[in-house]
Amino acid sequence: MVPCLLPDKEPEYEWHDVSNQAGVRETKMRYKFDYLPAGLFNRSQVRLYQFSDKSVIWKNGSLLRKNGHLALLKQYRGEHVEVKVQGPRPENILFMIHEVIEGLIAESFHGVDYDFLVPCLDCMKSSTTEPCMFPASKIHRATELKAPFLQCDKFFHTLSITELHAIMPPDSSTDFDIHLERTVRDLQDLHQDLSYDACFVFCAADVPKYGEEMKKVSPKRLRDDLIKDGLKVWFSEDLSNVHIENVAVAMKDSEFVVICISNDYIKDEHCSNIFYYAKQTLHKKIILVVLGEGLQWQQTNLGILVSSDVFVNMQNITRYDNKIKELISAVRTRSDGANKPKVFPKCFISYCWGNSKDAVDKGTRKQEGALGWGDPRGIKTFLEKEGIPCWMDVEQVGKRGLFEDIAEGLRHAKVLVACVSDEYARSKSCQMEFRFAVSTLKIPLVLVVVGTGYQWELSEIGMLSLGSPKISFQYENPTAYDRLLKAVRVLHPKEEEIKAEILQREQQTAEAKANAFHELLELAQRKFLRQVSQYADSMEKKQYPRLFVIDLLKKDEIHKVLEVPENKTSKAEETTKLQNQEGRTGEDKTAGRMEACQEKPPDQIQENNCEPKEKTACEETKAKNDVTSEQLQEQSGKMEKDVPQVTRSRTGKMRPLIRRQTSILLPKFCFRILCEHEQGWHIPGSPITISADLVQDVDMAFLAQISPYLARIIAVLKHSALGLECFSTEEGLKLIKNLEENCGTDSEFKTVYMMLMEAVMAADRKRTLGGLARCHLSNGKIAWLCKEHQKAERMTVEESSSEQGDNNDSVQAKYDGKDEASESTERVQSKVCAIQ
């Protein structure tokens, strides 16, 4: 992109009014420079080019698109830059653009003074085109003076300082905690709104080919019938193009999983992995629907897992009508219906309560000449008996507020039945309702004249309704109801059209909510990384990835660390089994053994202070078969309690007391390093183990000490699709609860993070860096990325970190036990002791 060759003239583009769009918000930020250096704005355009709409970009502006959001970046009046964003969650894109401008100034335009302004929240809620803008300097000054509120200059709205800080980029650890708390709360609310009744999974190979639609049941047909029955269903047209982490998020948010199983499904490795994840990891309720031909899948490992489950056989298309009822019945028994989408009537009845005899009988003030022959509420009853559902305020309002509910009902209406009268024309509420429906939403209109007067024809109501069909209900009219029904049916959509519209709206809403959730999660991750990057940059250490988390080791990872095949027993396990069989003869023997251990070098110490007995081949085989990893873990726990954890060497450094005994302790916790990709973090490599040789007492007390960091990062990670063991096991959930109860203060956060980072660096003995490399991104930022994300366009990878990162996971589970490892052991032990 060459900015000087861009056109001078601003091109035409659409920028919609969001006041009439449900679920869409608009926000803005304005930058005011004392002097705007040449090139600053255009370099911002270049760094944001990946999101630019190529048809709408000129010298003084760019239109950006990202995840269903629109952003307008525009320079005007020489020293001003304005950013406007609209979408379900515009804050993330606004913050992303702010980081680009902020980074450019810090990198290439030192000394440039500027202030940025944020909008009044109440002005934005009222859809004001020109809201009051609060300068950041004014907000900071009010904070210093401990002023609790600031007042809007235009409409005199009163906003708390906390509210204003929440929409500003975080500049301190205190701001960061406010931002993190608010973002996580929004994530939780949106996460609940995104929940589904069912996650629908099928293999693309089971979709009938052209010409086979009448011979085989299509999974898409099943899915559509479930949606038509009122269920909220997650699905993907082709699972092979969807990352398993995205499917995992949908499964977590669903009550149960509907899997269209077949022989082709079993052969597809991606589909099989999804099944195992749902069944074995998430333990979700599964409903099986059999497609394709044959039942060979029952003889596979996957088939054995579901041998006791009931399935619905859909292989015979001639029995589809009966089988779909059976499937819907099975689904309904497993669903509580909490996620059933709201259905809006397409006929909206607008009326004045004074014209309804039913309303007057129930307490509405009676007005002279207001009651005619027809009752608007009776008209609703008639239309619904004829199969036309109607929206009427007496039944629909009160859930979100009077005007919000009326506006929502009108937005979904296809025909407006306006019961006009003199009383209707005098009511400001009825005028506003009528004007919004006819002038703004352009809803087709049927006039029903009620009451006894005719002055309404001379009002705005009469002018706006010219040319619309009109039926009089003022005096008895035998044909009035039939004429009304005919007029409404002409404008009212057919049932098939309504169902198709509902399906389309649900898909659009689900997509918008998914984009909103993704943007909100990205915003939380962006703010968290911004904070810890400041801490990492202040450390006088070698460069190292900045995101890491402590997690439980998985069973297969434990065996990998010990270099023990999953179904075999190591020599250490055999030794432990022998020790279990011999037992302990008393406290004196234990004390003597401990005393002897302290006198001898670690490499000369034997269990029970004597040579182990020789075993026959039969005994060795039996020991291997009898000892399980769970027994070994239990025995390890006992030995940890019986043997003192650490002692000091002659140099005064801390080291394990008995290396021979601690070496058989199964590691339990590990460090996992995260790829810092801006579109979402993930774990690219194997864990860095916290073995018994490194940290001898990683327990709840220790974890409570480092909880100021762990609690905050886990609060963000638990809303992502990361497969952390602590999210899927009972022990892990207890760990998370403990962290949340002991999250500490923001002042402890920095100290703990820096100490913990040194511990991770020491534990990474081979300096694998989690398989990551330090990269310079196109937007000017620096991030530690995995090999996959290093391939992105306009990406520069630092060679030194790349070479270190290439020495990856294979070396991680294997240590040579030489001086380098011993030195790392002592270093990390001292750091852990410092934290404790």
Short mmCIF file of N, CA and C in Angstrom, two decimals, residues 493-600:
data_model
loop_
_atom_site.label_atom_id
_atom_site.label_comp_id
_atom_site.label_asym_id
_atom_site.label_seq_id
_atom_site.Cartn_x
_atom_site.Cartn_y
_atom_site.Cartn_z
N PRO A 493 -47.59 -12.80 6.05
CA PRO A 493 -46.82 -13.85 5.37
C PRO A 493 -47.39 -15.23 5.66
N LYS A 494 -47.15 -16.16 4.70
CA LYS A 494 -47.62 -17.52 4.87
C LYS A 494 -46.75 -18.26 5.89
N GLU A 495 -47.29 -19.38 6.38
CA GLU A 495 -46.62 -20.13 7.45
C GLU A 495 -45.22 -20.56 7.04
N GLU A 496 -45.05 -21.01 5.79
CA GLU A 496 -43.74 -21.46 5.33
C GLU A 496 -42.75 -20.29 5.31
N GLU A 497 -43.24 -19.12 4.92
CA GLU A 497 -42.36 -17.95 4.90
C GLU A 497 -41.95 -17.55 6.31
N ILE A 498 -42.89 -17.68 7.24
CA ILE A 498 -42.57 -17.34 8.63
C ILE A 498 -41.50 -18.27 9.18
N LYS A 499 -41.64 -19.59 8.92
CA LYS A 499 -40.66 -20.56 9.42
C LYS A 499 -39.29 -20.31 8.80
N ALA A 500 -39.29 -20.02 7.50
CA ALA A 500 -38.00 -19.75 6.83
C ALA A 500 -37.35 -18.50 7.41
N GLU A 501 -38.18 -17.49 7.70
CA GLU A 501 -37.65 -16.25 8.26
C GLU A 501 -37.10 -16.47 9.67
N ILE A 502 -37.84 -17.28 10.47
CA ILE A 502 -37.38 -17.57 11.83
C ILE A 502 -36.04 -18.29 11.79
N LEU A 503 -35.92 -19.26 10.87
CA LEU A 503 -34.67 -20.02 10.75
C LEU A 503 -33.52 -19.09 10.35
N GLN A 504 -33.78 -18.22 9.38
CA GLN A 504 -32.74 -17.29 8.94
C GLN A 504 -32.34 -16.33 10.05
N ARG A 505 -33.35 -15.82 10.78
CA ARG A 505 -33.05 -14.88 11.86
C ARG A 505 -32.25 -15.54 12.97
N GLU A 506 -32.60 -16.80 13.28
CA GLU A 506 -31.86 -17.51 14.33
C GLU A 506 -30.41 -17.73 13.93
N GLN A 507 -30.20 -18.05 12.66
CA GLN A 507 -28.83 -18.25 12.19
C GLN A 507 -28.05 -16.94 12.25
N GLN A 508 -28.68 -15.85 11.83
CA GLN A 508 -28.01 -14.55 11.87
C GLN A 508 -27.72 -14.12 13.30
N THR A 509 -28.70 -14.35 14.18
CA THR A 509 -28.51 -13.99 15.59
C THR A 509 -27.41 -14.81 16.22
N ALA A 510 -27.40 -16.11 15.93
CA ALA A 510 -26.36 -16.98 16.48
C ALA A 510 -24.98 -16.56 15.98
N GLU A 511 -24.91 -16.21 14.70
CA GLU A 511 -23.63 -15.76 14.14
C GLU A 511 -23.18 -14.45 14.77
N ALA A 512 -24.13 -13.51 14.95
CA ALA A 512 -23.79 -12.23 15.56
C ALA A 512 -23.32 -12.41 17.00
N LYS A 513 -24.00 -13.29 17.74
CA LYS A 513 -23.60 -13.53 19.14
C LYS A 513 -22.24 -14.22 19.22
N ALA A 514 -22.00 -15.14 18.28
CA ALA A 514 -20.71 -15.82 18.26
C ALA A 514 -19.59 -14.83 17.96
N ASN A 515 -19.84 -13.91 17.02
CA ASN A 515 -18.85 -12.88 16.71
C ASN A 515 -18.63 -11.96 17.90
N ALA A 516 -19.73 -11.62 18.59
CA ALA A 516 -19.62 -10.76 19.77
C ALA A 516 -18.80 -11.43 20.86
N PHE A 517 -19.05 -12.73 21.06
CA PHE A 517 -18.30 -13.46 22.09
C PHE A 517 -16.83 -13.53 21.73
N HIS A 518 -16.55 -13.80 20.44
CA HIS A 518 -15.15 -13.88 20.00
C HIS A 518 -14.45 -12.53 20.21
N GLU A 519 -15.12 -11.43 19.87
CA GLU A 519 -14.52 -10.11 20.03
C GLU A 519 -14.29 -9.79 21.51
N LEU A 520 -15.24 -10.16 22.35
CA LEU A 520 -15.12 -9.87 23.77
C LEU A 520 -14.00 -10.69 24.40
N LEU A 521 -13.87 -11.96 24.01
CA LEU A 521 -12.78 -12.79 24.50
C LEU A 521 -11.43 -12.25 24.02
N GLU A 522 -11.39 -11.83 22.76
CA GLU A 522 -10.16 -11.26 22.23
C GLU A 522 -9.78 -9.98 22.97
N LEU A 523 -10.79 -9.19 23.35
CA LEU A 523 -10.55 -7.96 24.10
C LEU A 523 -9.95 -8.28 25.47
N ALA A 524 -10.51 -9.28 26.15
CA ALA A 524 -9.98 -9.68 27.46
C ALA A 524 -8.54 -10.15 27.35
N GLN A 525 -8.24 -10.94 26.32
CA GLN A 525 -6.88 -11.43 26.13
C GLN A 525 -5.94 -10.29 25.75
N ARG A 526 -6.42 -9.36 24.94
CA ARG A 526 -5.59 -8.23 24.53
C ARG A 526 -5.20 -7.37 25.74
N LYS A 527 -6.16 -7.13 26.63
CA LYS A 527 -5.88 -6.31 27.81
C LYS A 527 -4.97 -7.04 28.79
N PHE A 528 -5.18 -8.34 28.94
CA PHE A 528 -4.33 -9.12 29.85
C PHE A 528 -2.88 -9.13 29.35
N LEU A 529 -2.69 -9.38 28.05
CA LEU A 529 -1.34 -9.42 27.50
C LEU A 529 -0.68 -8.05 27.58
N ARG A 530 -1.45 -7.00 27.39
CA ARG A 530 -0.91 -5.65 27.50
C ARG A 530 -0.33 -5.42 28.89
N GLN A 531 -1.01 -5.92 29.91
CA GLN A 531 -0.56 -5.71 31.28
C GLN A 531 0.70 -6.52 31.59
N VAL A 532 0.69 -7.81 31.30
CA VAL A 532 1.85 -8.64 31.65
C VAL A 532 3.06 -8.31 30.78
N SER A 533 2.84 -7.77 29.59
CA SER A 533 3.96 -7.37 28.74
C SER A 533 4.76 -6.26 29.40
N GLN A 534 4.08 -5.36 30.09
CA GLN A 534 4.78 -4.29 30.80
C GLN A 534 5.68 -4.88 31.89
N TYR A 535 5.16 -5.90 32.58
CA TYR A 535 5.96 -6.54 33.62
C TYR A 535 7.15 -7.30 33.02
N ALA A 536 6.90 -8.04 31.94
CA ALA A 536 7.96 -8.84 31.32
C ALA A 536 9.06 -7.94 30.76
N ASP A 537 8.69 -6.81 30.17
CA ASP A 537 9.68 -5.90 29.59
C ASP A 537 10.56 -5.26 30.65
N SER A 538 10.05 -5.18 31.88
CA SER A 538 10.83 -4.56 32.95
C SER A 538 11.83 -5.52 33.58
N MET A 539 11.78 -6.80 33.22
CA MET A 539 12.68 -7.78 33.80
C MET A 539 14.02 -7.80 33.05
N GLU A 540 15.10 -7.78 33.77
CA GLU A 540 16.42 -7.82 33.16
C GLU A 540 16.84 -9.27 32.94
N LYS A 541 16.10 -9.95 32.11
CA LYS A 541 16.34 -11.36 31.84
C LYS A 541 16.33 -11.59 30.35
N LYS A 542 16.66 -12.81 29.95
CA LYS A 542 16.56 -13.17 28.55
C LYS A 542 15.10 -13.11 28.12
N GLN A 543 14.91 -12.85 26.84
CA GLN A 543 13.55 -12.78 26.32
C GLN A 543 12.90 -14.15 26.40
N TYR A 544 11.61 -14.14 26.80
CA TYR A 544 10.91 -15.41 27.01
C TYR A 544 9.41 -15.16 26.79
N PRO A 545 8.66 -16.20 26.33
CA PRO A 545 7.21 -16.04 26.19
C PRO A 545 6.55 -15.51 27.46
N ARG A 546 5.54 -14.69 27.27
CA ARG A 546 4.99 -13.94 28.42
C ARG A 546 3.73 -14.56 29.02
N LEU A 547 3.15 -15.55 28.35
CA LEU A 547 1.92 -16.16 28.84
C LEU A 547 2.14 -17.62 29.20
N PHE A 548 1.77 -17.98 30.40
CA PHE A 548 1.93 -19.36 30.86
C PHE A 548 0.92 -19.60 31.96
N VAL A 549 0.63 -20.86 32.19
CA VAL A 549 -0.36 -21.21 33.21
C VAL A 549 0.06 -22.54 33.83
N ILE A 550 -0.26 -22.71 35.11
CA ILE A 550 -0.02 -24.00 35.77
C ILE A 550 -1.26 -24.86 35.58
N ASP A 551 -1.03 -26.12 35.20
CA ASP A 551 -2.13 -27.04 34.94
C ASP A 551 -1.77 -28.41 35.50
N LEU A 552 -2.76 -29.28 35.59
CA LEU A 552 -2.52 -30.67 35.97
C LEU A 552 -2.01 -31.44 34.77
N LEU A 553 -1.09 -32.36 35.00
CA LEU A 553 -0.62 -33.23 33.92
C LEU A 553 -1.67 -34.28 33.60
N LYS A 554 -1.81 -34.59 32.33
CA LYS A 554 -2.67 -35.68 31.92
C LYS A 554 -1.93 -37.00 32.11
N LYS A 555 -2.68 -38.09 32.14
CA LYS A 555 -2.10 -39.41 32.41
C LYS A 555 -1.03 -39.76 31.38
N ASP A 556 -1.34 -39.55 30.10
CA ASP A 556 -0.37 -39.90 29.07
C ASP A 556 0.86 -39.01 29.14
N GLU A 557 0.70 -37.76 29.63
CA GLU A 557 1.86 -36.87 29.77
C GLU A 557 2.76 -37.32 30.91
N ILE A 558 2.17 -37.87 31.96
CA ILE A 558 2.96 -38.38 33.09
C ILE A 558 3.84 -39.53 32.61
N HIS A 559 3.27 -40.45 31.87
CA HIS A 559 4.04 -41.58 31.37
C HIS A 559 5.12 -41.12 30.39
N LYS A 560 4.83 -40.09 29.62
CA LYS A 560 5.83 -39.59 28.68
C LYS A 560 7.02 -39.00 29.42
N VAL A 561 6.73 -38.26 30.50
CA VAL A 561 7.80 -37.66 31.28
C VAL A 561 8.69 -38.72 31.89
N LEU A 562 8.07 -39.80 32.39
CA LEU A 562 8.83 -40.88 33.03
C LEU A 562 9.41 -41.86 32.03
N GLU A 563 9.13 -41.66 30.74
CA GLU A 563 9.58 -42.57 29.69
C GLU A 563 9.10 -43.98 29.96
N VAL A 564 7.85 -44.11 30.43
CA VAL A 564 7.25 -45.40 30.74
C VAL A 564 6.07 -45.61 29.81
N PRO A 565 6.02 -46.71 29.04
CA PRO A 565 4.84 -46.99 28.24
C PRO A 565 3.61 -47.09 29.13
N GLU A 566 2.46 -46.71 28.58
CA GLU A 566 1.26 -46.54 29.40
C GLU A 566 0.84 -47.82 30.10
N ASN A 567 1.09 -48.98 29.50
CA ASN A 567 0.63 -50.24 30.09
C ASN A 567 1.77 -51.05 30.70
N LYS A 568 2.94 -50.40 30.88
CA LYS A 568 4.08 -51.11 31.46
C LYS A 568 4.49 -50.45 32.77
N THR A 569 5.37 -51.13 33.49
CA THR A 569 5.79 -50.66 34.80
C THR A 569 7.28 -50.39 34.79
N SER A 570 7.69 -49.25 35.32
CA SER A 570 9.11 -48.90 35.35
C SER A 570 9.80 -49.59 36.51
N LYS A 571 11.12 -49.52 36.49
CA LYS A 571 11.88 -50.08 37.61
C LYS A 571 11.55 -49.34 38.90
N ALA A 572 11.31 -48.07 38.78
CA ALA A 572 10.93 -47.31 39.98
C ALA A 572 9.63 -47.83 40.57
N GLU A 573 8.68 -48.18 39.68
CA GLU A 573 7.41 -48.72 40.17
C GLU A 573 7.62 -50.08 40.81
N GLU A 574 8.54 -50.92 40.21
CA GLU A 574 8.82 -52.22 40.80
C GLU A 574 9.41 -52.05 42.19
N THR A 575 10.32 -51.06 42.33
CA THR A 575 10.92 -50.81 43.64
C THR A 575 9.87 -50.39 44.65
N THR A 576 8.96 -49.52 44.21
CA THR A 576 7.89 -49.08 45.11
C THR A 576 6.99 -50.24 45.51
N LYS A 577 6.69 -51.12 44.55
CA LYS A 577 5.85 -52.27 44.85
C LYS A 577 6.53 -53.17 45.88
N LEU A 578 7.85 -53.39 45.71
CA LEU A 578 8.59 -54.19 46.66
C LEU A 578 8.53 -53.57 48.05
N GLN A 579 8.67 -52.23 48.08
CA GLN A 579 8.61 -51.55 49.37
C GLN A 579 7.23 -51.69 50.01
N ASN A 580 6.18 -51.65 49.21
CA ASN A 580 4.82 -51.84 49.72
C ASN A 580 4.65 -53.24 50.32
N GLN A 581 5.25 -54.26 49.62
CA GLN A 581 5.08 -55.63 50.07
C GLN A 581 5.84 -55.89 51.37
N GLU A 582 7.04 -55.31 51.48
CA GLU A 582 7.83 -55.55 52.69
C GLU A 582 7.26 -54.82 53.90
N GLY A 583 6.73 -53.60 53.64
CA GLY A 583 6.15 -52.81 54.74
C GLY A 583 7.21 -52.22 55.64
N ARG A 584 6.71 -51.52 56.65
CA ARG A 584 7.61 -50.93 57.63
C ARG A 584 7.37 -51.59 58.98
N THR A 585 8.41 -51.85 59.69
CA THR A 585 8.31 -52.61 60.94
C THR A 585 8.15 -51.73 62.16
N GLY A 586 8.21 -50.43 61.99
CA GLY A 586 8.03 -49.58 63.17
C GLY A 586 8.67 -48.23 63.01
N GLU A 587 8.40 -47.37 63.96
CA GLU A 587 8.92 -46.03 63.90
C GLU A 587 10.43 -46.00 64.05
N ASP A 588 10.98 -46.93 64.88
CA ASP A 588 12.43 -46.96 65.08
C ASP A 588 13.15 -47.26 63.78
N LYS A 589 12.56 -48.25 63.01
CA LYS A 589 13.20 -48.63 61.76
C LYS A 589 13.16 -47.45 60.78
N THR A 590 12.05 -46.74 60.79
CA THR A 590 11.93 -45.58 59.90
C THR A 590 12.95 -44.51 60.28
N ALA A 591 13.04 -44.26 61.57
CA ALA A 591 13.98 -43.24 62.03
C ALA A 591 15.41 -43.63 61.70
N GLY A 592 15.73 -44.95 61.88
CA GLY A 592 17.08 -45.40 61.56
C GLY A 592 17.38 -45.25 60.09
N ARG A 593 16.36 -45.54 59.26
CA ARG A 593 16.56 -45.44 57.83
C ARG A 593 16.78 -43.98 57.42
N MET A 594 16.03 -43.08 58.05
CA MET A 594 16.20 -41.66 57.75
C MET A 594 17.58 -41.17 58.15
N GLU A 595 18.04 -41.65 59.33
CA GLU A 595 19.35 -41.22 59.82
C GLU A 595 20.45 -41.72 58.89
N ALA A 596 20.27 -42.97 58.42
CA ALA A 596 21.28 -43.53 57.51
C ALA A 596 21.28 -42.77 56.19
N CYS A 597 20.11 -42.36 55.76
CA CYS A 597 20.00 -41.64 54.49
C CYS A 597 20.74 -40.32 54.56
N GLN A 598 20.67 -39.65 55.71
CA GLN A 598 21.29 -38.34 55.83
C GLN A 598 22.81 -38.44 55.83
N GLU A 599 23.36 -39.62 56.25
CA GLU A 599 24.81 -39.78 56.33
C GLU A 599 25.42 -40.15 55.00
N LYS A 600 24.64 -40.75 54.10
CA LYS A 600 25.20 -41.24 52.85
C LYS A 600 24.90 -40.29 51.70
#
